[in-house]
Short mmCIF file of C-alpha atoms in Angstrom, two decimals:
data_model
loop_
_atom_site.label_atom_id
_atom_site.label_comp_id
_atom_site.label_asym_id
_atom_site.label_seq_id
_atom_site.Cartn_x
_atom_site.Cartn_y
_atom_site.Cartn_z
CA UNK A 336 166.87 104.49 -13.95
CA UNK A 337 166.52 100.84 -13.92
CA UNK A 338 167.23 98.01 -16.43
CA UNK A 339 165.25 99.37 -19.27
CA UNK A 340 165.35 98.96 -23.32
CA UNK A 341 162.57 99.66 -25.93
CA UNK A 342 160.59 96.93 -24.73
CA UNK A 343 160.02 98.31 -21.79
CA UNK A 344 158.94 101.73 -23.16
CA UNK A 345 156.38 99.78 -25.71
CA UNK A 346 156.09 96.43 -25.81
CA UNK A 347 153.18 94.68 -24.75
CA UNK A 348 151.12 98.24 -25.51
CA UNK A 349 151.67 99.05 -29.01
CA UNK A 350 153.00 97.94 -32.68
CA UNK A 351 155.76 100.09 -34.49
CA UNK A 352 154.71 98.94 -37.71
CA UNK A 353 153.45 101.73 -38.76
CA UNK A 354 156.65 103.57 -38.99
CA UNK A 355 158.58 100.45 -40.28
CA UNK A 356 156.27 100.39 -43.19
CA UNK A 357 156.68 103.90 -44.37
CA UNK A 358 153.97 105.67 -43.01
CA UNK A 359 155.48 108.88 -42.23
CA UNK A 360 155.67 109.95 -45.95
CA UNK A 361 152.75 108.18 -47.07
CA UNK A 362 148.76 107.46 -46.48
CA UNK A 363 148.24 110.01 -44.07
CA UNK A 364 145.32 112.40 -44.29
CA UNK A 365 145.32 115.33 -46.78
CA UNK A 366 147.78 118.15 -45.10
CA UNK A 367 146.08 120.45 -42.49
CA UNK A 368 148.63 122.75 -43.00
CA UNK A 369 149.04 126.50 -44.61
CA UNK A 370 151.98 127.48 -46.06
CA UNK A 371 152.62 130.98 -44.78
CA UNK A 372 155.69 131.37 -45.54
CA UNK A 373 158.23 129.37 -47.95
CA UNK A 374 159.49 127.26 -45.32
CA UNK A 375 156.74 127.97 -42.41
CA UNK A 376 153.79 125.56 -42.12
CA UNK A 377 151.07 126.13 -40.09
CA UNK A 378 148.68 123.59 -38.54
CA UNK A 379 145.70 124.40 -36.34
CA UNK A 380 144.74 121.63 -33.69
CA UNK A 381 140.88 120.15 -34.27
CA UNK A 382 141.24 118.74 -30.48
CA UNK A 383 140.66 114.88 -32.57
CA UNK A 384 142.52 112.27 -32.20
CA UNK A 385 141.33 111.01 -35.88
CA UNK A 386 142.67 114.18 -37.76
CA UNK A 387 145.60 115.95 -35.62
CA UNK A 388 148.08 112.98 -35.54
CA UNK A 389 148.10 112.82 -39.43
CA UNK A 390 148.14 116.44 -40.00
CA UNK A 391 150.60 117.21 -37.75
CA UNK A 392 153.02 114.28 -39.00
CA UNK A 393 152.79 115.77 -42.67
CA UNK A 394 153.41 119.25 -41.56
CA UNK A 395 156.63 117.70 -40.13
CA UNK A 396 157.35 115.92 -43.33
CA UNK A 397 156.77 118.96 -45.20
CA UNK A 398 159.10 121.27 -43.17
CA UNK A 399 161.56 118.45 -43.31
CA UNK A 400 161.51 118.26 -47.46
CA UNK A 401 161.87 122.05 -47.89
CA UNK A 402 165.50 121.94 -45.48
CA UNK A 403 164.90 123.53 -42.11
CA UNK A 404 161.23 124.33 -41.84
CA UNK A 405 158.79 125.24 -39.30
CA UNK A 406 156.04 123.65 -38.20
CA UNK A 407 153.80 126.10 -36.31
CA UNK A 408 151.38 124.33 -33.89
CA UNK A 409 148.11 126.67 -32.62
CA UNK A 410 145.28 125.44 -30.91
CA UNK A 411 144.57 122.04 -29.00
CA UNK A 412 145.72 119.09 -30.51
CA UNK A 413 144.92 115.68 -29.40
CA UNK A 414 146.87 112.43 -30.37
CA UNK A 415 144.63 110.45 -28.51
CA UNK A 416 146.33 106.64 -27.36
CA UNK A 417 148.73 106.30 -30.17
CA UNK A 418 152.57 105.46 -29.82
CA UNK A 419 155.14 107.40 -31.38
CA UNK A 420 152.21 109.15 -32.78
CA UNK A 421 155.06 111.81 -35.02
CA UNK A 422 158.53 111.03 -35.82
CA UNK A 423 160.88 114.36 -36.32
CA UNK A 424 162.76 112.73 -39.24
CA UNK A 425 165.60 115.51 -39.34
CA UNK A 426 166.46 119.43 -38.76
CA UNK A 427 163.58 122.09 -38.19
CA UNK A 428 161.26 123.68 -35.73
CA UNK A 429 158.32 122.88 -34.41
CA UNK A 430 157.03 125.98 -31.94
CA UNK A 431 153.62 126.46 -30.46
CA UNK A 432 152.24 129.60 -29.14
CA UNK A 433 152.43 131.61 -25.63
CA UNK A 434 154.68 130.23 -22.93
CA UNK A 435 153.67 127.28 -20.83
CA UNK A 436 156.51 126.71 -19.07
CA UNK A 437 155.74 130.13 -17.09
CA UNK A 438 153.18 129.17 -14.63
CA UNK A 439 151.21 132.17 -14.31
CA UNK A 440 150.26 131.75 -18.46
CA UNK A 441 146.96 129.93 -18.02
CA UNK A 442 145.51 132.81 -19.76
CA UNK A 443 147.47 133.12 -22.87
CA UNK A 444 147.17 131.24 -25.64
CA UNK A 445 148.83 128.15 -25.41
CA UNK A 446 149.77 124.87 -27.79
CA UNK A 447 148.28 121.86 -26.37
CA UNK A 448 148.87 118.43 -27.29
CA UNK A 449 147.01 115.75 -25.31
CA UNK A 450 147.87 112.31 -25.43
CA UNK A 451 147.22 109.04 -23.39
CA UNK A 452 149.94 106.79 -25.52
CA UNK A 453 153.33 105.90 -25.30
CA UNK A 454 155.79 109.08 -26.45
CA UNK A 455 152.81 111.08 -28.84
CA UNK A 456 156.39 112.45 -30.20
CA UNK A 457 159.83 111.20 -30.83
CA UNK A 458 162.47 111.93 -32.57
CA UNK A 459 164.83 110.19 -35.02
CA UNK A 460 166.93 112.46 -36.46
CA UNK A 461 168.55 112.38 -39.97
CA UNK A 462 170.77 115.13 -40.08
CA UNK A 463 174.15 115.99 -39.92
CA UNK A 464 176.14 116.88 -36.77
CA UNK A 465 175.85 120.63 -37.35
CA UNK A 466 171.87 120.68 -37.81
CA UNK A 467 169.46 121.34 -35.34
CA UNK A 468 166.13 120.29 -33.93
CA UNK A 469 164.05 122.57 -32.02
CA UNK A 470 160.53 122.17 -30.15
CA UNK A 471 159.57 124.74 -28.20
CA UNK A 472 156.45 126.78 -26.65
CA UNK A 473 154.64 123.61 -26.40
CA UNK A 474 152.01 121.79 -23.28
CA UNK A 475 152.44 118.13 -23.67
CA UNK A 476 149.58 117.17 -21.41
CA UNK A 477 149.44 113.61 -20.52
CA UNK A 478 150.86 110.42 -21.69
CA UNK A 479 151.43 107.25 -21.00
CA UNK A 480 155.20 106.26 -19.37
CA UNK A 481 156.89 109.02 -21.63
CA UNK A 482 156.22 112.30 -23.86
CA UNK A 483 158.93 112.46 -26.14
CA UNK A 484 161.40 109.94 -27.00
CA UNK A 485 164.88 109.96 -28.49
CA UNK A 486 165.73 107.39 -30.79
CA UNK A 487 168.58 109.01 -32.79
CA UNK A 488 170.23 112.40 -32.36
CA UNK A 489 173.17 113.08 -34.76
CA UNK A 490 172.63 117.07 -33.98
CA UNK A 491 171.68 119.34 -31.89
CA UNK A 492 168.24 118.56 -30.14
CA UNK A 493 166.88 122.06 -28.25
CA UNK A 494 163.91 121.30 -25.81
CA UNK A 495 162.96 124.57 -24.25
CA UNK A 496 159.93 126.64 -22.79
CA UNK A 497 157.79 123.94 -22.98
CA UNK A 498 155.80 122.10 -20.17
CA UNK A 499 155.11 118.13 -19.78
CA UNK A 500 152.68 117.01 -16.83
CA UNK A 501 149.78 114.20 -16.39
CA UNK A 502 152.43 111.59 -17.54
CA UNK A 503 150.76 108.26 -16.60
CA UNK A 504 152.70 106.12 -14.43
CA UNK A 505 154.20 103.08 -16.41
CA UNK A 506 154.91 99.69 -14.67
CA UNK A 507 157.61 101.14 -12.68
CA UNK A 508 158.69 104.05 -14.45
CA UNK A 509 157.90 107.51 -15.60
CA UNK A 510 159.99 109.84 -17.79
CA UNK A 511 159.16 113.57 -19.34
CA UNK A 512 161.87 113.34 -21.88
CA UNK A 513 164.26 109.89 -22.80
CA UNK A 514 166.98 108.61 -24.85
CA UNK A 515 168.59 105.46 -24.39
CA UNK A 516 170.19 102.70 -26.49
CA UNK A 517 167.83 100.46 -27.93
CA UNK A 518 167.89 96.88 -26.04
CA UNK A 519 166.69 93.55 -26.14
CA UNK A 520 162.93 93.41 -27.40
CA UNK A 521 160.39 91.22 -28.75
CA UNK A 522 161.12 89.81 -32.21
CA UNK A 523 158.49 92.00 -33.87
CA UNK A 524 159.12 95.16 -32.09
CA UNK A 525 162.97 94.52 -32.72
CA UNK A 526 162.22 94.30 -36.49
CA UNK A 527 160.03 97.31 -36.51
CA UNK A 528 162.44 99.49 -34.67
CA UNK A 529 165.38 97.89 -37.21
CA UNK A 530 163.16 98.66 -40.31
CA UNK A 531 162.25 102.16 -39.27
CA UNK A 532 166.13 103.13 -38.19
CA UNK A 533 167.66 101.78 -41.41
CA UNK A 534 164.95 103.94 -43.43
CA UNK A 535 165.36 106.94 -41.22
CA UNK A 536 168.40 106.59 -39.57
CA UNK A 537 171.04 103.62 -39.33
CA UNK A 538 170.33 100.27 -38.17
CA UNK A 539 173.44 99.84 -36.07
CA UNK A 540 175.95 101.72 -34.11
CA UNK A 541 175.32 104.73 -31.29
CA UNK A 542 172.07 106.40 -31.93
CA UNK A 543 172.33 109.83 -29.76
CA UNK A 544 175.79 110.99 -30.94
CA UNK A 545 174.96 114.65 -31.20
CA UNK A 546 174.54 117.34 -28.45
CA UNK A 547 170.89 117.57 -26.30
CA UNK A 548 169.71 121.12 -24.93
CA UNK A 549 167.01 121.31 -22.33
CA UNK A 550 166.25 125.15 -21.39
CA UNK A 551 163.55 126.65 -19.13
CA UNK A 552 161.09 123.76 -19.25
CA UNK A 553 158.33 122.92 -17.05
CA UNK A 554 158.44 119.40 -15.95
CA UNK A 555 155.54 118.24 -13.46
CA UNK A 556 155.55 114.69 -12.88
CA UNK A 557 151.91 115.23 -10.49
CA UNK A 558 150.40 112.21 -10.58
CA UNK A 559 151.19 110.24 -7.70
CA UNK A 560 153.39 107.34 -8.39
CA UNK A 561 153.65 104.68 -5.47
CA UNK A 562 157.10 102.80 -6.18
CA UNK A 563 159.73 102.77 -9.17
CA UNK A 564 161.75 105.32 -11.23
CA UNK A 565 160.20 108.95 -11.53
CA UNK A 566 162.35 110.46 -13.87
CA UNK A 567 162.18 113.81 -15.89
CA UNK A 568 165.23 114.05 -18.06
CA UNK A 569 166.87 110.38 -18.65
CA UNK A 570 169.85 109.25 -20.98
CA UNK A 571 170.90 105.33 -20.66
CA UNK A 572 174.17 104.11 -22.92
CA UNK A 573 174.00 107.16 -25.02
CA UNK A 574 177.30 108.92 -26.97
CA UNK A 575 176.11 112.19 -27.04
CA UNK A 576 179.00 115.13 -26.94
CA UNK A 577 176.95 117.39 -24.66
CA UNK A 578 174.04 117.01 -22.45
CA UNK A 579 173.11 120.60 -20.97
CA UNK A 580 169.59 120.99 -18.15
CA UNK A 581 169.81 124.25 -17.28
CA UNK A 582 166.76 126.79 -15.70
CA UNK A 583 163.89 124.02 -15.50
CA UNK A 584 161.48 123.55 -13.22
CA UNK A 585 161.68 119.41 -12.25
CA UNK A 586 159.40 117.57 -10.51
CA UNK A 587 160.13 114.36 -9.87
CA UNK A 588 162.04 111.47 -8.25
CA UNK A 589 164.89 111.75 -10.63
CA UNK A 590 164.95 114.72 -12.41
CA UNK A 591 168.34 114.55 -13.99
CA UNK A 592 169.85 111.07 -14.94
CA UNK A 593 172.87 110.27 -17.05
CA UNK A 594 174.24 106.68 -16.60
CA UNK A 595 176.27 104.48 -18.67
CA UNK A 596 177.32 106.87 -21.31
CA UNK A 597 180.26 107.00 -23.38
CA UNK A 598 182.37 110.13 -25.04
CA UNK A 599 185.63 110.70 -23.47
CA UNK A 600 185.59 114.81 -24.65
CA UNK A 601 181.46 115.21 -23.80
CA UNK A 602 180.32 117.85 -21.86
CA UNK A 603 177.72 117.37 -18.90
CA UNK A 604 176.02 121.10 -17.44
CA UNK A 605 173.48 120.76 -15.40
CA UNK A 606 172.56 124.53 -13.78
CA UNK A 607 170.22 126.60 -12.22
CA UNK A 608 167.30 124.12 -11.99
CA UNK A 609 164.50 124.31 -9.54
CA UNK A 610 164.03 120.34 -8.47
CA UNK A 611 161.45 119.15 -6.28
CA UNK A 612 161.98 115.67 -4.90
CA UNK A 613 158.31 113.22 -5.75
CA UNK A 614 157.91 110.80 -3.02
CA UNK A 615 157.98 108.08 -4.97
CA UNK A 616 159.74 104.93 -3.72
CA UNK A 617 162.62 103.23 -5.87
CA UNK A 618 163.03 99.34 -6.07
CA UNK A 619 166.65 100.17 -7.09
CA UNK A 620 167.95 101.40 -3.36
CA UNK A 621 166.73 97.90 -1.97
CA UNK A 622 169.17 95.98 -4.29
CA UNK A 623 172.08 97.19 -3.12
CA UNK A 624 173.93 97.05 0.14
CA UNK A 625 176.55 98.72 1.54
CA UNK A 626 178.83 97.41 4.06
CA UNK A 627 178.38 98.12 7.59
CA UNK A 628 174.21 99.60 7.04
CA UNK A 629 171.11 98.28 7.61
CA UNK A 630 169.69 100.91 6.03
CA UNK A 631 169.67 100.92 1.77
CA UNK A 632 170.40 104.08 0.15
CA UNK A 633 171.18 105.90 -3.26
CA UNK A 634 168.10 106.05 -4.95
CA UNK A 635 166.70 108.30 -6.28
CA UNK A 636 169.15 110.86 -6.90
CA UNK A 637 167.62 114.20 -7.26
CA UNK A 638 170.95 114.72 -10.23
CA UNK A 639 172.51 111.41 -11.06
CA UNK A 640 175.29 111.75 -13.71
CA UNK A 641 176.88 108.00 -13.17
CA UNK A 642 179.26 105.24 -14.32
CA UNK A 643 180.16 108.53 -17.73
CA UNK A 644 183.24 109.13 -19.50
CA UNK A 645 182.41 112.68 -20.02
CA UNK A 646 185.78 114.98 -19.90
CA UNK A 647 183.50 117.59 -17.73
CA UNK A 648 180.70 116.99 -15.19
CA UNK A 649 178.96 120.78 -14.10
CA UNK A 650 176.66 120.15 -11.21
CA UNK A 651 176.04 124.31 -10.47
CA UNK A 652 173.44 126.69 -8.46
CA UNK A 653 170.39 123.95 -8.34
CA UNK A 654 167.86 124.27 -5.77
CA UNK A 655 166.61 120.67 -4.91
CA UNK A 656 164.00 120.30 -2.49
CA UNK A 657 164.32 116.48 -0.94
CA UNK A 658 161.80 116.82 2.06
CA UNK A 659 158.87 115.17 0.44
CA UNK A 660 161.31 111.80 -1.03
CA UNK A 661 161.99 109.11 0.72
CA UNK A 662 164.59 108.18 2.50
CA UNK A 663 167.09 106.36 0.85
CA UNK A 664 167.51 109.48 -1.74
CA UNK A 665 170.16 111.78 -2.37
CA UNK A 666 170.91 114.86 -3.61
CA UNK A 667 173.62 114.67 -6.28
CA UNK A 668 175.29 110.85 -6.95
CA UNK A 669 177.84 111.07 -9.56
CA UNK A 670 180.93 108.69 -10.64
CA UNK A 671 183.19 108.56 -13.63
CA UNK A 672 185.24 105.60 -15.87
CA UNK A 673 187.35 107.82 -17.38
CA UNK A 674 189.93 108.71 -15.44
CA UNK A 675 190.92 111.83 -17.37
CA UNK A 676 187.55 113.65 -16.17
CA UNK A 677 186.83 116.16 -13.65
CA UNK A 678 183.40 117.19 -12.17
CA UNK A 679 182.41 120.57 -10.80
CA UNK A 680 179.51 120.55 -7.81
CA UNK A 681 179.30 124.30 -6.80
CA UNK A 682 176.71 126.37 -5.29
CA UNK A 683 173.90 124.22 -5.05
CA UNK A 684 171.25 124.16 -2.09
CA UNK A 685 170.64 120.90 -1.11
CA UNK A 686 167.23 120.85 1.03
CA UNK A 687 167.17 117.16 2.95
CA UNK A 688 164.53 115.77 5.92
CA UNK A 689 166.44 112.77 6.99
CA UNK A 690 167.53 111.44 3.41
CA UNK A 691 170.54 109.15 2.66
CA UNK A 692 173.42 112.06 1.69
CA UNK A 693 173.57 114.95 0.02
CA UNK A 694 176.66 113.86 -2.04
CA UNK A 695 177.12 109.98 -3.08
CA UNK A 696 180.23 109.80 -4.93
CA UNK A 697 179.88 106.84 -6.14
CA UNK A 698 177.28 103.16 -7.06
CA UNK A 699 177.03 99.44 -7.91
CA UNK A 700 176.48 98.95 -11.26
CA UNK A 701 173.00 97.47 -12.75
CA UNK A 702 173.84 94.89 -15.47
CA UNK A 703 173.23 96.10 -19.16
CA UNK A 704 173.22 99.37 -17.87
CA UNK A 705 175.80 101.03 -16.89
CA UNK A 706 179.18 99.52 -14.60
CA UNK A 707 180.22 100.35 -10.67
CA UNK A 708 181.74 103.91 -11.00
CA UNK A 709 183.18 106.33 -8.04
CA UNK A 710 183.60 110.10 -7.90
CA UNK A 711 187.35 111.58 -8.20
CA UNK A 712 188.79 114.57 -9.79
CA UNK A 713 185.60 116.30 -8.20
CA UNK A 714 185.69 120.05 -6.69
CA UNK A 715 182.98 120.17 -4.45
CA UNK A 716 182.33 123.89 -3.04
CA UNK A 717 179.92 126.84 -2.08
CA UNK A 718 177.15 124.48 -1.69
CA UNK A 719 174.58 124.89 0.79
CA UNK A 720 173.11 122.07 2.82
CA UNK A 721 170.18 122.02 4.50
CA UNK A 722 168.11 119.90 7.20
CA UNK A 723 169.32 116.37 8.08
CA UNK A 724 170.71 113.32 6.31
CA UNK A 725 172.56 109.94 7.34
CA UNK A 726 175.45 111.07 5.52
CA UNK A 727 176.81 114.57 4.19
CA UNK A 728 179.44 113.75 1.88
CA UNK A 729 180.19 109.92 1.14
CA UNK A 730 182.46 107.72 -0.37
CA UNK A 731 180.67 104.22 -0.10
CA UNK A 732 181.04 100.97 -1.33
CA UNK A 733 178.11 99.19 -2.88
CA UNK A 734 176.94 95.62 -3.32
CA UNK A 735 173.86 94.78 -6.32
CA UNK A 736 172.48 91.74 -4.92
CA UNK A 737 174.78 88.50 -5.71
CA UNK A 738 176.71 89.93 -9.30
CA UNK A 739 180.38 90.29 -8.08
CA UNK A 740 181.01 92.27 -11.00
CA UNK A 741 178.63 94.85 -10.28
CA UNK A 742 179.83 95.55 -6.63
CA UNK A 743 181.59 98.83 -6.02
CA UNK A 744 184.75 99.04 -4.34
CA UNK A 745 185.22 102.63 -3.82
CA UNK A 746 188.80 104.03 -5.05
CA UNK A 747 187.39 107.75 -4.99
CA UNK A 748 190.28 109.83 -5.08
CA UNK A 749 191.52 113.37 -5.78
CA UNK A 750 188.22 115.12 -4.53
CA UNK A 751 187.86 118.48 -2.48
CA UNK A 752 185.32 119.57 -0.02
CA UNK A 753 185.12 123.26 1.05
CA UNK A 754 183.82 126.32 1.73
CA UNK A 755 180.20 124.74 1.60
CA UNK A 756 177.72 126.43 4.06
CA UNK A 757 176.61 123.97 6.34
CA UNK A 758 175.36 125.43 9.35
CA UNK A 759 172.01 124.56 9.07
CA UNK A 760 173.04 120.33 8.49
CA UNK A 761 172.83 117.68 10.72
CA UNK A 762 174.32 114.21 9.88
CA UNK A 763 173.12 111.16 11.87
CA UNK A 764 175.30 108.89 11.01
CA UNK A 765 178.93 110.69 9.65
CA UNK A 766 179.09 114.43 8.04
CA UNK A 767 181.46 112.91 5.36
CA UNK A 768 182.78 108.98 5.36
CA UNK A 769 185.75 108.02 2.93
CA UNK A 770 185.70 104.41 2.59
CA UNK A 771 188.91 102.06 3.31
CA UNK A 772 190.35 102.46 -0.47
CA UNK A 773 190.01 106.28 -1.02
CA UNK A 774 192.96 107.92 -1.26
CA UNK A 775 194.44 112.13 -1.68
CA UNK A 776 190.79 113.38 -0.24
CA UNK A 777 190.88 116.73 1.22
CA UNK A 778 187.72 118.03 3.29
CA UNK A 779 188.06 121.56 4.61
CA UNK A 780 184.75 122.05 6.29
CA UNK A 781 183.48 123.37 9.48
CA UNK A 782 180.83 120.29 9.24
CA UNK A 783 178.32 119.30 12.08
CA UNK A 784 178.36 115.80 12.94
CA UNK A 785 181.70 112.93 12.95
CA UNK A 786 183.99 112.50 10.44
CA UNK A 787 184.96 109.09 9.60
CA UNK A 788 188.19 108.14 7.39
CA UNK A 789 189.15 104.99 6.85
CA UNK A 790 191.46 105.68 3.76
CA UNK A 791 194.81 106.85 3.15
CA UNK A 792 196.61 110.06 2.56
CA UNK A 793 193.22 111.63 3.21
CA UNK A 794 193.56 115.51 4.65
CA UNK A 795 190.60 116.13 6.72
CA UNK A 796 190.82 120.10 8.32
CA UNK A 797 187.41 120.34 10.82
CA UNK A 798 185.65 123.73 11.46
CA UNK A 799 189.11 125.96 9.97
CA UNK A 800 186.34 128.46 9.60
CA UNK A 801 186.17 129.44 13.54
CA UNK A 802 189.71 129.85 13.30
CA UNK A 803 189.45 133.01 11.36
CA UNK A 804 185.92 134.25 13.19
CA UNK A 805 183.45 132.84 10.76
#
């Protein structure tokens, strides 16, 4: 993801006023919504733009008042070009009908909510750590730069079964679903976004502190997008304890991106996603260089958990489909700055057509962002690689543009490569490359191109599999 804050999600397209001034508990239109059931509200969608916003946001405020409601969503609903159209104040439900995350559903019923605005939903929750937020069953179709955003999780925030596509291109970037630490904005958007936090939520300290579930979503990023960052799930600066992607469909550049974060004992899963590479172009790749190329690489990273503290990274049995990205992408990129942590990449097929690597383990740092981090502690086995790449495995170093303190001077260390099936990968350049600082390596692979270590104490074993009639 690149340099981002809140200003670049809405400034320059909308106000936030409207929350700042107390608008989520008061003015709205009378309540669409039946109570059938003591906690259970249900809102049917008039397909308006002038009604459903309203009625929807005091069905939320309802459910939120009576401690863990529902708000039950049937019909189309259509937010039309507002921004941050509802605000999920705190713990409940919100669940539409059928299942569009299952692409064969187009004939059941299905919860629609169209929207050409800047994140028609958000969330800024109020709870407590043990609480929970849920939306589920629900087709967010269309939107402008992002469909839901984060601003505060204390919880547990589920995401699942639901399906976000037609997302409008922003200037540069694209997400599904987003969370990252609010940033430098314009003075009135800074006070809005201050106002509506210390009503809702706190005006200072971490905002996403709590744990983030995405399960057997649909995310179709479609709409072609020329150059910047495609990105489905995204998390910038955040403190959350666990971030867990597991069983989604992903389309786009970057489907999976953690960077900068900070929680020594958090846990990071990501598993059993189907990710298809989008061909967009990303500026990032082309502000960096690494010594010794011509050629820029390292963005986008199909899975990018980067520069985190997290005491366990889980990178396991993801299908990720590069042929259609462009070249300087990669399959999984992934360092730590905690030197306690340990990261798991196992059974994944990694599907490439002349791409960067299928393993970076390791990046320059983007300023305000998130620092120069390199893989170590990682186990890196029973993957499958597919195709061709410049690079199978690599331990780089990286330079962003002129900022000494942002260049990368890889140190990885303590990382194992085996028993990955790789019969069916080329590397052009070198099948794995540990740069002149790493150190206590050990690659046990039967893989087909050179091996190049400039390091130290590095164990390199090539092709022990023919030994023993593989």
């Amino acid at each position: 993801m690149r340099k981002l804050s809140i200003k670049a999600f809405i400034s320059s397209m909308v106000s936030l006023s409207a929350i700042a001034t107390g608008s989520l508990a008061a003015g709205a239109p009378a309540l669409a919504a039946e109570l059938s059931n003591d906690n259970v509200f249900t809102v049917v969608g008039q397909n308006n733009p002038a009604t459903d916003p309203a009625n929807v946001q005091e069905a939320v405020n309802a459910a939120f008042l009576s401690v863990d409601g529902t708000v039950s969503l049937v019909g189309v609903f259509d937010f039309g070009s507002c921004t941050l159209c509802v605000v999920v104040p705190g713990p409940m439900t919100i669940s539409g009908t059928g299942d569009p995350s299952v692409t064969d559903s187009a004939s059941a019923p299905t919860t629609v909510i169209k929207a050409s605005g800047t994140a028609p939903l958000a969330i800024l929750d109020t709870g407590g750590p043990l609480d929970n937020i849920t939306v589920e069953r629900i087709w967010f179709s269309g939107a402008q730069t992002l469909a839901v955003m984060l601003l505060q999780v204390r919880g547990t925030f589920t995401f699942s079964h639901n399906k976000v596509s037609g997302v409008i291109p922003g200037n540069e970037f694209r997400f599904a679903v987003a969370g990252a630490k609010v940033g430098a904005v314009t003075e009135a958007d800074s006070e809005a976004v201050t106002a509506a936090l210390t009503r809702l939520g706190t005006a200072d300290g971490p905002k996403l502190t709590g744990a983030v579930v995405f399960e057997s979503n649909l995310i179709d990023h479609e709409i072609p997008m020329p150059v910047g960052d495609d990105n489905g799930f995204a998390f910038a600066q955040c403190h959350l304890k666990l971030i867990q992607v597991t069983n989604n469909f992903i389309r786009a550049g970057e489907a999976v991106e953690i960077e900068g974060c900070r929680e020594i004992d958090a846990v990071y899963v990501v598993a059993n996603n189907r990710i298809v590479q989008t061909p967009t172009r990303s500026n990032m790749a082309q502000l960096t260089k690494s010594p010794g190329l011509v050629r820029h690489g390292g963005h986008p990273a199909a899975i990018k958990p980067l520069d985190s503290e997290a005491a366990l990274v889980i990178v396991r049995d993801n299908s990720i489909d590069m042929r259609q990205g462009p070249k300087t992408g990669v399959c999984v990129m992934t360092g730590n700055s905690n030197k306690a942590s340990a990261t798991r990449i196992n059974g994944n097929t990694c599907n490439m057509k002349g791409q960067f690597a299928a393993i970076l383990g390791g990046w320059a740092g983007t300023p305000g962002f998130f620092n120069p981090s390199y893989m170590h502690n990682a186990s890196i086995r029973e993957n499958r690689f597919i195709g061709r790449g410049l690079f199978g495995v690599a331990l780089l170093n990286f330079s962003f543009l002129k900022i000494r303190d942002m260049a990368l001077i890889n140190k990885g260390h303590d990382n194992v490569v085996y028993n990955n099936d790789v019969k069916l990968f080329r590397a052009s350049r070198h099948a794995v490359e540990l740069g002149l600082l790493t150190r206590d390596n050990v690659v046990v692979e039967d893989f087909r191109g050179s091996i190049r270590d400039r390091g130290y104490h590095n164990t390199i074993d090539l092709r022990p599999y023919l030994r023993i009639g593989r």
